[in-house]
XYZ file of C-alpha atoms in Angstrom:
707
model
C -50.330 -231.395 90.651
C -50.202 -229.684 87.307
C -51.220 -226.225 86.176
C -53.009 -225.601 82.911
C -51.531 -222.988 80.647
C -54.497 -220.726 81.326
C -53.970 -217.683 83.513
C -55.511 -214.280 83.655
C -53.405 -211.566 85.225
C -55.875 -208.821 85.998
C -53.214 -206.475 87.389
C -51.346 -206.414 84.094
C -54.295 -205.708 81.833
C -54.984 -202.177 80.665
C -57.361 -200.498 78.296
C -55.870 -197.413 76.725
C -54.980 -195.001 79.505
C -57.599 -196.256 81.987
C -55.875 -197.472 85.146
C -57.169 -200.597 86.864
C -57.645 -199.230 90.344
C -61.304 -199.787 91.203
C -62.347 -202.106 94.008
C -65.700 -203.880 94.080
C -68.398 -202.720 96.441
C -70.507 -205.408 98.095
C -73.486 -204.339 95.988
C -71.425 -204.748 92.812
C -70.153 -208.117 93.995
C -73.678 -209.393 94.626
C -75.949 -207.578 92.161
C -73.560 -206.021 89.641
C -74.923 -207.358 86.367
C -72.961 -204.733 84.494
C -69.771 -206.529 85.547
C -70.685 -209.580 83.505
C -69.974 -209.623 79.761
C -72.509 -208.183 77.332
C -75.105 -210.536 75.891
C -77.779 -210.299 73.204
C -81.181 -210.060 74.876
C -83.808 -212.620 73.907
C -81.617 -214.068 71.166
C -83.550 -216.737 69.225
C -84.326 -218.190 65.823
C -87.305 -216.646 64.018
C -89.467 -219.745 63.836
C -88.592 -221.849 60.804
C -86.906 -218.930 59.055
C -83.137 -218.850 58.997
C -82.932 -215.529 60.795
C -81.872 -214.788 64.354
C -83.461 -211.950 66.295
C -82.636 -210.127 69.522
C -83.492 -206.953 71.408
C -81.123 -204.033 70.889
C -82.015 -200.890 72.820
C -85.633 -200.166 71.742
C -85.651 -202.322 68.643
C -86.175 -205.950 67.743
C -83.393 -206.573 65.241
C -82.548 -209.507 63.025
C -79.718 -211.067 61.055
C -80.271 -213.522 58.196
C -77.938 -216.418 57.475
C -77.202 -214.880 54.084
C -74.774 -212.602 55.889
C -76.440 -209.357 54.950
C -76.712 -206.278 57.108
C -78.451 -206.346 60.458
C -82.007 -205.038 60.085
C -84.751 -203.678 62.332
C -87.619 -206.178 62.503
C -89.879 -204.064 64.737
C -89.474 -200.965 66.887
C -90.776 -200.634 70.424
C -93.022 -197.850 69.156
C -94.550 -200.133 66.549
C -95.211 -202.819 69.172
C -96.771 -200.228 71.489
C -99.092 -199.119 68.699
C -100.088 -202.708 67.892
C -100.774 -203.563 71.550
C -102.472 -200.239 72.246
C -100.262 -199.496 75.211
C -97.168 -197.336 75.731
C -94.376 -199.789 76.538
C -91.210 -198.681 78.319
C -89.204 -201.751 77.299
C -89.566 -204.916 75.260
C -91.617 -207.587 77.052
C -90.827 -211.291 76.912
C -91.472 -212.610 73.400
C -91.046 -215.742 71.337
C -91.636 -216.851 67.766
C -94.518 -219.255 67.134
C -93.669 -219.233 63.431
C -91.822 -216.995 60.985
C -94.877 -214.733 60.874
C -96.348 -214.991 64.398
C -94.754 -213.489 67.491
C -96.085 -214.294 70.969
C -95.728 -211.428 73.451
C -96.195 -212.183 77.161
C -97.006 -209.467 79.691
C -97.969 -210.882 83.062
C -101.323 -212.662 82.771
C -101.935 -211.435 79.208
C -100.486 -212.967 76.070
C -100.842 -211.444 72.597
C -100.201 -213.136 69.271
C -98.879 -210.572 66.799
C -99.042 -211.116 63.033
C -95.879 -209.492 61.682
C -97.168 -209.143 58.103
C -100.502 -207.618 59.072
C -99.040 -205.605 61.946
C -101.855 -206.440 64.348
C -102.855 -208.672 67.247
C -104.664 -211.722 65.918
C -105.325 -213.392 69.258
C -105.296 -212.472 72.944
C -105.153 -214.691 75.984
C -106.226 -213.163 79.289
C -105.354 -215.775 81.904
C -107.374 -215.840 85.145
C -105.880 -215.009 88.537
C -103.719 -217.826 89.831
C -102.949 -219.273 86.408
C -99.506 -220.873 86.192
C -97.469 -223.314 84.096
C -98.781 -221.887 80.814
C -97.899 -224.309 78.008
C -98.906 -223.305 74.452
C -99.301 -225.451 71.352
C -98.629 -224.037 67.899
C -102.303 -224.589 66.998
C -103.289 -221.785 69.391
C -104.423 -223.801 72.416
C -102.734 -223.010 75.745
C -102.830 -225.353 78.747
C -102.276 -224.057 82.283
C -102.973 -224.819 85.928
C -105.031 -223.083 88.594
C -104.592 -224.459 92.071
C -104.461 -228.233 91.786
C -106.388 -228.505 88.492
C -105.527 -228.341 84.793
C -107.259 -226.161 82.176
C -106.789 -225.057 78.598
C -107.831 -221.964 76.669
C -108.912 -222.103 73.033
C -108.126 -219.650 70.223
C -111.094 -217.469 71.203
C -110.079 -217.133 74.856
C -112.605 -219.649 76.203
C -111.531 -221.682 79.230
C -112.092 -225.448 79.539
C -111.410 -227.586 82.607
C -109.429 -230.775 82.005
C -109.585 -231.975 85.640
C -112.119 -231.285 88.388
C -110.477 -232.472 91.613
C -111.804 -230.792 94.761
C -109.303 -232.729 96.885
C -106.215 -230.485 97.034
C -103.951 -233.476 97.658
C -104.579 -234.549 94.072
C -102.433 -232.248 91.917
C -102.733 -232.112 88.124
C -100.494 -230.644 85.434
C -97.639 -229.636 87.709
C -94.078 -230.858 87.985
C -93.634 -233.989 90.102
C -90.848 -235.794 91.980
C -89.454 -232.431 93.128
C -88.009 -231.754 89.645
C -85.640 -234.721 89.731
C -84.949 -237.058 86.762
C -84.954 -234.152 84.311
C -88.584 -233.288 85.131
C -89.322 -229.582 84.700
C -93.072 -229.473 84.043
C -96.243 -231.484 84.048
C -98.002 -230.666 80.736
C -97.244 -232.416 77.415
C -99.140 -231.542 74.213
C -99.269 -234.153 71.470
C -97.603 -233.050 68.207
C -100.994 -232.576 66.502
C -102.422 -230.649 69.481
C -105.447 -232.944 69.769
C -104.391 -234.600 73.011
C -102.918 -233.325 76.253
C -100.818 -235.556 78.537
C -100.359 -234.472 82.142
C -98.964 -235.632 85.455
C -101.348 -236.394 88.311
C -99.788 -236.466 91.765
C -101.479 -238.108 94.757
C -99.987 -236.712 97.977
C -102.357 -238.266 100.533
C -99.685 -240.392 102.187
C -96.904 -237.798 102.095
C -95.984 -236.250 105.434
C -96.030 -232.475 105.898
C -93.532 -230.002 107.291
C -94.515 -226.639 108.830
C -92.964 -223.409 107.549
C -93.244 -220.285 109.723
C -94.746 -217.184 108.100
C -94.097 -214.051 110.207
C -95.917 -211.629 107.931
C -99.048 -211.489 110.090
C -99.301 -210.089 113.622
C -99.560 -213.511 115.256
C -97.638 -215.489 112.633
C -98.879 -218.632 110.920
C -97.695 -222.027 109.793
C -97.758 -223.090 106.163
C -97.741 -226.846 105.718
C -95.831 -228.246 102.746
C -95.760 -231.804 101.493
C -92.243 -233.065 102.090
C -91.525 -236.798 101.528
C -88.407 -237.612 103.597
C -86.082 -240.523 102.857
C -87.498 -243.840 103.969
C -91.021 -242.445 104.349
C -94.121 -242.604 102.152
C -93.812 -240.685 98.894
C -96.206 -239.303 96.295
C -97.932 -241.516 93.739
C -97.598 -240.280 90.151
C -99.743 -241.226 87.159
C -99.965 -239.923 83.604
C -103.306 -238.969 82.091
C -104.116 -238.190 78.464
C -107.015 -235.831 77.717
C -108.586 -235.818 74.255
C -109.728 -232.318 73.326
C -112.529 -233.391 70.971
C -114.202 -235.916 73.295
C -113.202 -234.171 76.546
C -112.344 -237.609 77.938
C -109.268 -238.635 79.955
C -107.562 -242.018 80.135
C -104.633 -242.911 82.358
C -101.677 -244.906 81.140
C -101.543 -248.411 82.633
C -98.146 -247.980 84.290
C -97.688 -250.744 86.851
C -94.064 -251.821 86.786
C -92.789 -251.208 90.314
C -95.732 -250.539 92.622
C -97.242 -247.400 94.132
C -94.134 -245.200 94.339
C -92.543 -245.626 90.941
C -91.213 -242.576 89.083
C -92.452 -241.564 85.625
C -90.128 -239.386 83.596
C -89.065 -238.286 80.105
C -92.593 -238.296 78.709
C -92.393 -238.446 74.904
C -95.083 -238.439 72.212
C -94.333 -240.294 68.997
C -94.662 -238.190 65.800
C -98.098 -239.691 65.002
C -99.581 -238.520 68.343
C -100.851 -242.076 68.910
C -98.197 -243.480 71.268
C -96.558 -242.283 74.481
C -93.146 -243.327 75.780
C -92.391 -243.218 79.510
C -89.203 -244.062 81.364
C -90.453 -245.819 84.520
C -88.064 -245.985 87.468
C -88.504 -247.965 90.671
C -88.471 -246.318 94.125
C -84.940 -247.594 94.799
C -83.828 -245.937 91.521
C -81.856 -249.013 90.476
C -84.147 -250.340 87.717
C -85.642 -248.407 84.785
C -87.873 -249.514 81.919
C -88.586 -247.525 78.764
C -92.209 -248.397 77.971
C -94.590 -247.599 75.125
C -98.335 -247.020 75.679
C -101.373 -246.533 73.472
C -102.324 -242.882 74.082
C -105.965 -243.505 73.128
C -106.664 -246.418 75.489
C -103.807 -246.158 78.006
C -102.862 -249.774 77.286
C -99.272 -250.879 77.918
C -97.727 -252.112 74.672
C -94.071 -252.933 75.140
C -90.915 -252.499 77.197
C -88.260 -251.387 74.724
C -85.204 -250.928 76.938
C -84.201 -251.667 80.518
C -81.409 -250.265 82.675
C -80.222 -251.663 86.014
C -77.417 -250.564 88.326
C -76.397 -251.576 91.857
C -75.980 -247.907 92.807
C -78.572 -245.990 90.784
C -79.977 -245.336 87.326
C -80.700 -241.716 86.501
C -82.797 -241.188 83.342
C -82.555 -237.526 82.347
C -83.353 -237.230 78.632
C -86.479 -237.985 76.545
C -86.086 -240.111 73.433
C -85.762 -238.243 70.120
C -87.340 -239.654 66.962
C -85.366 -239.241 63.754
C -86.737 -236.568 61.450
C -88.394 -238.222 58.480
C -87.892 -241.727 59.903
C -89.799 -242.510 63.117
C -88.720 -246.150 62.851
C -85.644 -245.132 64.850
C -85.016 -242.925 67.860
C -82.033 -241.543 69.754
C -81.592 -242.628 73.363
C -79.214 -241.166 75.969
C -77.847 -243.049 78.978
C -74.671 -243.350 81.064
C -75.445 -246.886 82.205
C -74.072 -248.834 79.242
C -70.544 -247.574 78.660
C -69.843 -245.504 81.772
C -70.545 -242.097 80.216
C -73.631 -240.288 78.952
C -73.679 -241.299 75.298
C -76.227 -241.396 72.473
C -77.542 -244.642 70.965
C -79.622 -245.335 67.871
C -82.586 -247.597 68.705
C -85.136 -249.415 66.545
C -88.595 -248.139 67.505
C -90.560 -251.358 66.941
C -88.290 -253.694 68.907
C -86.095 -251.564 71.166
C -83.003 -253.102 69.582
C -79.941 -250.883 70.034
C -78.586 -250.539 66.513
C -75.362 -248.775 67.453
C -73.675 -246.297 69.736
C -73.657 -242.934 67.965
C -71.157 -241.125 70.199
C -68.313 -243.517 70.806
C -66.375 -241.380 73.292
C -65.266 -241.779 76.900
C -66.875 -238.506 77.897
C -70.333 -237.258 78.828
C -72.314 -235.908 75.891
C -75.527 -233.879 75.604
C -77.937 -234.112 72.684
C -78.360 -230.829 70.767
C -80.329 -231.622 67.616
C -80.667 -233.731 64.464
C -81.897 -233.343 60.926
C -82.277 -237.001 59.912
C -78.778 -237.107 58.438
C -76.581 -235.741 61.221
C -76.872 -235.860 64.994
C -75.420 -232.843 66.812
C -74.115 -233.041 70.352
C -71.858 -231.237 72.794
C -69.356 -233.111 74.912
C -66.477 -233.037 77.367
C -64.218 -235.128 75.139
C -61.755 -232.271 74.544
C -61.570 -231.488 78.270
C -64.010 -231.703 81.206
C -63.783 -227.919 81.565
C -64.429 -227.269 77.860
C -67.666 -227.849 75.951
C -67.595 -228.326 72.180
C -70.101 -229.078 69.438
C -69.733 -232.185 67.252
C -71.840 -233.912 64.669
C -71.952 -237.536 63.629
C -73.127 -238.829 60.262
C -75.923 -241.360 60.848
C -74.921 -243.491 57.876
C -71.141 -243.493 58.003
C -70.617 -242.797 61.694
C -68.054 -240.149 60.765
C -67.603 -237.541 63.492
C -66.711 -233.869 62.952
C -65.814 -231.219 65.515
C -67.655 -227.990 64.715
C -66.327 -225.506 67.311
C -62.638 -224.805 67.290
C -62.153 -221.931 69.694
C -60.988 -222.892 73.184
C -63.629 -222.582 75.893
C -67.200 -223.448 76.753
C -69.649 -223.364 73.829
C -73.440 -223.227 74.070
C -75.293 -223.756 70.795
C -78.791 -223.495 69.331
C -79.566 -225.168 66.023
C -81.866 -223.651 63.411
C -85.146 -225.431 62.680
C -83.800 -227.064 59.516
C -80.471 -227.975 61.148
C -78.415 -226.079 58.559
C -77.120 -223.372 60.908
C -76.390 -222.813 64.567
C -75.786 -219.989 67.022
C -72.448 -220.463 68.771
C -72.112 -218.605 72.079
C -68.833 -219.113 73.933
C -66.296 -217.701 76.339
C -63.011 -218.846 77.842
C -60.765 -217.768 80.674
C -59.576 -214.629 78.873
C -62.376 -214.217 76.278
C -65.417 -212.448 77.799
C -68.152 -213.500 75.343
C -68.427 -214.153 71.616
C -71.561 -215.051 69.634
C -71.146 -216.292 66.072
C -73.658 -217.395 63.484
C -72.340 -220.531 61.775
C -73.234 -223.047 59.108
C -73.834 -226.629 60.186
C -70.352 -227.601 58.973
C -68.795 -225.165 61.470
C -67.877 -222.409 59.024
C -68.684 -218.894 60.186
C -71.424 -216.814 58.576
C -70.929 -213.706 60.676
C -70.114 -212.506 64.176
C -73.060 -211.195 66.165
C -71.205 -210.120 69.313
C -67.712 -209.734 70.666
C -68.016 -208.406 74.199
C -65.474 -206.165 75.864
C -63.990 -206.914 79.275
C -66.549 -205.360 81.672
C -64.076 -205.396 84.576
C -61.237 -203.610 82.787
C -61.273 -200.674 85.225
C -61.108 -202.918 88.306
C -58.044 -204.130 90.127
C -58.655 -207.852 89.947
C -56.324 -210.457 91.365
C -54.763 -213.176 89.257
C -57.007 -216.137 88.370
C -55.388 -219.506 87.786
C -56.890 -222.794 86.652
C -55.230 -226.080 87.419
C -55.705 -229.649 88.626
C -55.102 -231.709 91.760
C -55.221 -235.500 91.844
C -58.287 -236.988 93.519
C -57.723 -238.837 96.790
C -57.909 -242.199 95.012
C -55.277 -241.034 92.520
C -57.495 -241.807 89.519
C -58.714 -238.365 88.410
C -57.550 -234.813 87.886
C -59.884 -232.500 89.810
C -60.086 -228.998 88.339
C -59.824 -225.847 90.416
C -59.680 -222.087 90.152
C -57.469 -220.082 92.467
C -57.740 -216.317 92.883
C -54.747 -214.521 94.338
C -55.142 -211.377 96.449
C -55.155 -207.979 94.803
C -51.642 -206.521 94.493
C -50.249 -209.946 95.301
C -46.882 -210.076 97.096
C -45.230 -213.506 96.938
C -43.294 -212.688 100.087
C -46.426 -212.349 102.228
C -48.629 -214.935 103.926
C -52.349 -214.775 103.098
C -55.464 -216.342 104.630
C -57.457 -218.743 102.446
C -61.179 -219.187 101.856
C -62.174 -222.520 100.325
C -65.561 -222.133 98.603
C -67.228 -225.517 98.172
C -70.375 -227.096 96.791
C -69.196 -230.563 95.816
C -72.573 -232.206 95.187
C -74.103 -234.015 92.185
C -75.168 -232.119 89.054
C -72.744 -229.285 89.828
C -69.657 -228.029 88.050
C -68.152 -224.884 89.539
C -64.944 -224.761 87.491
C -65.154 -224.368 83.719
C -63.026 -222.729 81.056
C -65.335 -219.749 80.797
C -64.793 -216.031 81.317
C -62.778 -215.661 84.520
C -63.249 -219.388 85.218
C -66.901 -219.036 86.283
C -65.986 -217.084 89.403
C -68.639 -215.352 91.451
C -67.920 -211.674 91.964
C -67.874 -212.138 95.759
C -64.797 -214.346 95.379
C -62.966 -211.470 93.721
C -64.295 -209.107 96.385
C -62.579 -211.278 99.011
C -59.399 -211.455 96.928
C -59.415 -207.652 96.811
C -59.581 -207.714 100.613
C -56.502 -209.847 101.006
C -57.671 -213.477 100.738
C -56.652 -216.377 98.551
C -59.895 -217.942 97.258
C -59.926 -221.590 96.156
C -62.734 -223.513 94.402
C -62.459 -227.138 93.232
C -64.805 -229.754 91.806
C -64.471 -233.160 93.473
C -65.649 -236.693 92.775
C -69.437 -236.787 92.749
C -69.839 -233.722 90.528
C -70.950 -233.371 86.933
C -69.457 -234.079 83.530
C -66.852 -236.736 84.393
C -68.644 -240.033 83.821
C -70.669 -242.449 85.928
C -67.852 -243.859 88.082
C -66.656 -240.368 89.042
C -70.189 -239.330 90.012
C -71.139 -242.538 91.808
C -68.053 -242.486 94.041
C -70.184 -240.786 96.704
C -72.975 -243.379 96.735
C -74.065 -244.549 100.165
C -71.705 -242.222 102.035
C -72.282 -238.660 100.877
C -69.480 -236.327 101.911
C -66.712 -238.892 102.329
C -65.097 -239.026 98.874
C -65.859 -235.325 98.467
C -64.041 -234.415 101.687
C -61.074 -236.621 100.782
C -60.727 -234.828 97.445
C -61.154 -231.364 98.970
C -58.415 -232.177 101.466
C -56.069 -233.013 98.582
C -56.774 -229.515 97.296
C -56.083 -228.072 100.753
C -52.748 -229.937 100.941
C -51.786 -228.359 97.640
C -52.684 -224.964 99.110
C -50.647 -225.676 102.226
C -47.618 -226.318 100.025
C -47.760 -222.820 98.546
C -45.288 -220.430 100.191
C -47.751 -217.528 100.295
C -50.541 -219.457 102.086
C -50.924 -219.009 105.840
C -51.729 -222.579 106.893
C -53.033 -221.353 110.256
C -55.740 -219.249 108.593
C -57.870 -221.462 106.343
C -61.642 -221.009 106.193
C -64.444 -222.743 104.301
C -67.798 -221.560 102.984
C -70.647 -223.212 101.078
C -74.414 -223.344 100.685
C -76.881 -226.270 100.554
C -74.776 -229.336 99.665
C -71.888 -226.916 100.146
C -73.228 -226.120 103.625
C -73.179 -229.854 104.377
C -69.606 -229.985 103.062
C -68.577 -226.917 105.091
C -69.708 -228.411 108.404
C -68.332 -231.823 107.415
C -64.901 -230.312 106.730
C -64.684 -228.096 109.812
C -65.776 -230.893 112.179
C -63.785 -233.713 110.575
C -60.653 -231.584 110.121
C -60.666 -229.110 113.018
C -56.884 -228.919 112.861
C -57.078 -227.371 109.380
C -60.152 -225.152 109.221
C -60.277 -222.218 111.595
C -63.527 -220.614 110.368
C -66.576 -221.857 108.482
C -69.777 -220.295 107.157
C -72.471 -222.812 106.171
C -75.699 -221.812 104.425
C -78.849 -223.961 104.297
C -76.865 -227.090 105.255
C -78.051 -230.676 105.045
C -77.304 -232.096 108.507
C -78.790 -235.590 108.356
C -79.933 -237.190 105.096
C -82.850 -238.836 106.940
C -84.499 -235.392 106.849
C -83.916 -234.802 103.142
C -86.421 -235.603 100.382
C -86.872 -239.069 98.932
C -85.996 -238.567 95.267
C -82.555 -236.995 95.686
C -81.667 -238.491 99.077
C -82.399 -242.112 98.245
C -80.575 -241.919 94.908
C -77.281 -241.106 96.577
C -77.794 -242.666 100.027
C -80.323 -245.491 99.428
C -83.077 -245.802 102.021
C -82.336 -245.413 105.761
C -83.897 -248.873 106.105
C -81.219 -250.480 103.909
C -78.232 -248.195 104.625
C -78.548 -247.259 108.296
C -74.767 -247.407 108.811
C -74.179 -245.018 105.902
C -76.691 -242.502 107.226
C -75.135 -242.714 110.684
C -71.624 -242.233 109.308
C -72.354 -239.032 107.400
C -74.798 -237.444 109.865
C -73.420 -234.225 111.315
C -75.339 -234.457 114.600
C -72.639 -236.610 116.273
C -69.994 -234.256 114.829
C -71.227 -231.226 116.774
C -69.010 -232.184 119.705
C -65.945 -232.047 117.411
C -66.412 -228.418 116.385
C -63.336 -226.436 117.458
C -63.254 -223.444 115.119
C -65.712 -220.630 114.614
C -68.842 -221.637 112.689
C -71.687 -219.453 111.439
C -74.821 -221.103 110.063
C -77.235 -219.054 107.907
C -80.655 -220.425 107.047
C -83.804 -219.291 105.286
C -86.592 -219.714 107.820
C -89.089 -220.826 105.159
C -86.641 -223.099 103.328
C -88.703 -225.741 101.500
C -85.657 -227.595 100.137
C -83.426 -228.116 103.182
C -86.049 -227.694 105.882
C -85.311 -225.840 109.122
C -85.112 -229.094 111.068
C -81.575 -229.614 109.758
C -79.773 -226.539 111.066
C -81.857 -226.209 114.245
C -81.051 -229.810 115.144
C -77.344 -229.119 114.746
C -77.649 -226.041 116.953
C -79.419 -228.190 119.542
C -76.595 -230.761 119.373
C -74.081 -227.953 119.963
C -76.046 -226.828 123.027
C -76.177 -230.377 124.422
C -72.402 -230.693 123.962
C -71.700 -227.170 125.306
C -70.141 -226.163 121.996
C -70.504 -222.564 120.845
C -71.909 -221.926 117.370
C -73.197 -218.780 115.659
C -76.529 -218.707 113.840
C -78.323 -216.192 111.621
C -81.792 -216.869 110.142
C -83.287 -215.012 107.196
C -86.971 -214.883 108.217
C -88.504 -214.375 104.758
C -86.050 -216.418 102.666
C -86.552 -219.872 101.228
C -83.558 -222.041 100.300
C -81.634 -219.163 98.763
C -81.443 -215.502 99.716
C -82.177 -213.236 96.752
C -82.382 -209.560 95.857
C -81.060 -206.895 98.168
C -81.353 -209.291 101.109
C -78.407 -211.097 99.541
C -76.218 -208.034 100.034
C -76.900 -208.365 103.755
C -76.119 -212.085 103.619
C -72.776 -211.719 101.855
C -71.774 -208.853 104.131
C -72.577 -211.130 107.073
C -70.402 -213.881 105.565
C -67.604 -211.407 104.832
C -67.681 -209.886 108.304
C -67.426 -213.333 109.867
C -64.239 -214.113 107.966
C -62.877 -210.632 108.647
C -63.544 -211.004 112.384
C -62.154 -214.515 112.848
C -59.865 -215.369 109.915
C -58.170 -212.037 109.240
């Protein structure tokens, strides 16, 4: 075990003469946005102009890269006059160009010409319109029900698809948003063609969700493809605006249930690139198609892996030189890295980011490629650039912490937004070489009047001894080293998550500090299987979800048990979703350690989870029956010794109700007591003021049985 030299001692911090004596209320802990550091609202680049804009009180303000004074771009009063409506606050807005600002208010969009000071175009979307996707030429595509439409510059609506069968869905996200998929509409660069997903759900089974909002109640059926069962069939169509004709790409690599992801148009708008993944998620092909005819042209790259391949990023053509593109994968060198590929042949010319760390593509200008990575530390995120010709790498962010960046259109500047354990939030405007132009924001500590416990970051060796797993530990308010304190282990532990980062107060949720103020040690640790540590670290869970994760969490618990101020007889665990699965796994597999658990929306048996996520990490139940049996929590119900509360949204469409109700039934069969609390109108998560009730319920359970 080693501790990083990063600690925040809340009890010792003061601001002038203001004493730190306030204690969080539950409402502040759950909904208290004012307790998070200040940000700049709607911060963005002004189209292709090297100016950043944001909302400040009632004004849209801007700052040029020349480093001059901040200026008012438009007042709320001016916008109200232009729109012909008295606005109380700035609506959502975005720049379509340096001159044109798009303002979105519900189902009405307005295009405002900044030079003329008037609305040049209005879009009044019909009831039920969703997934609005604009092109810079003024066309906007959207969906209504299961069909796809677009609206022209004059507000006229045109139907792209005409399916009366509601099990054929067009223009919407597919594959339950896995594989980096976030939408289903893809305009060509020239705006003359529109690519879209088409999803055939005829063979997908349904699951009933109970709606109690009518006198007699009703059932709402959702399509839910469970592991090992029939899944949706996805195709990609291309609609030509001029001819009003649609062709479908001839994608036939792996049969009816292949996945299509990372849809990319080439700069000429003539070709489409698709990463095609087989149902088993072990074989991927990057294919090129003729967008006019749908004809398959060439497989450029292939990836295969005995565990799984997970394509997450579209290809990126070099600016000014479409003969090459940038490709991101973690299947070649063990980490997500960037590679330069020849467009005509698919030949990998070289690895651009030669680091043993996961990287994320940020931008490129044809000379430099910009990326962020974990190469400094897995809990830090920094911006680098690599020269395409020389391969020379330069680090562009020097300040310790987690940096998020947005490049300007021409790649000559970037917005650098960062925080670290003891730095609340800083936003700087910088040149592409990393030199600072000016500081846009330096936030104050929003919790300076509160009596916060000490936050520590450190590491514990993974159970296999190969990795350092990072944690945050919050000590109780007014900590006394001579006392013994109960512990709450908060856990998620699943793929694509990272709970511990070197950000303001170590990414803690305010409820954790609420519990620390009420006398608990709170411990959070990322284990094998989580994000940002390379392919081997993530794939350690494959085929037996929960096993490596539990082993690592128990190493963290053993560290806790070695601390003189920890009461080893009073250790509890809490988590939601994958964390709910982990909570019940820990309390049933280690009943001698965990006295109390609260599990929210827990996965109980992976046979009841959806195909795309479940089969990636567990394979199919037909090929890995022993693995599914091993990690199922149904047989573990008989081993429950401590107090367990399960909370569940009754209309959860992610972890369906079958999971938690089946575990309750197993407890009844085995004469084991368990507590259960449903949230009748909640889906997978509980939001809004209902969440105050939820977290009070969780708190009360620990107070009643762990205190």
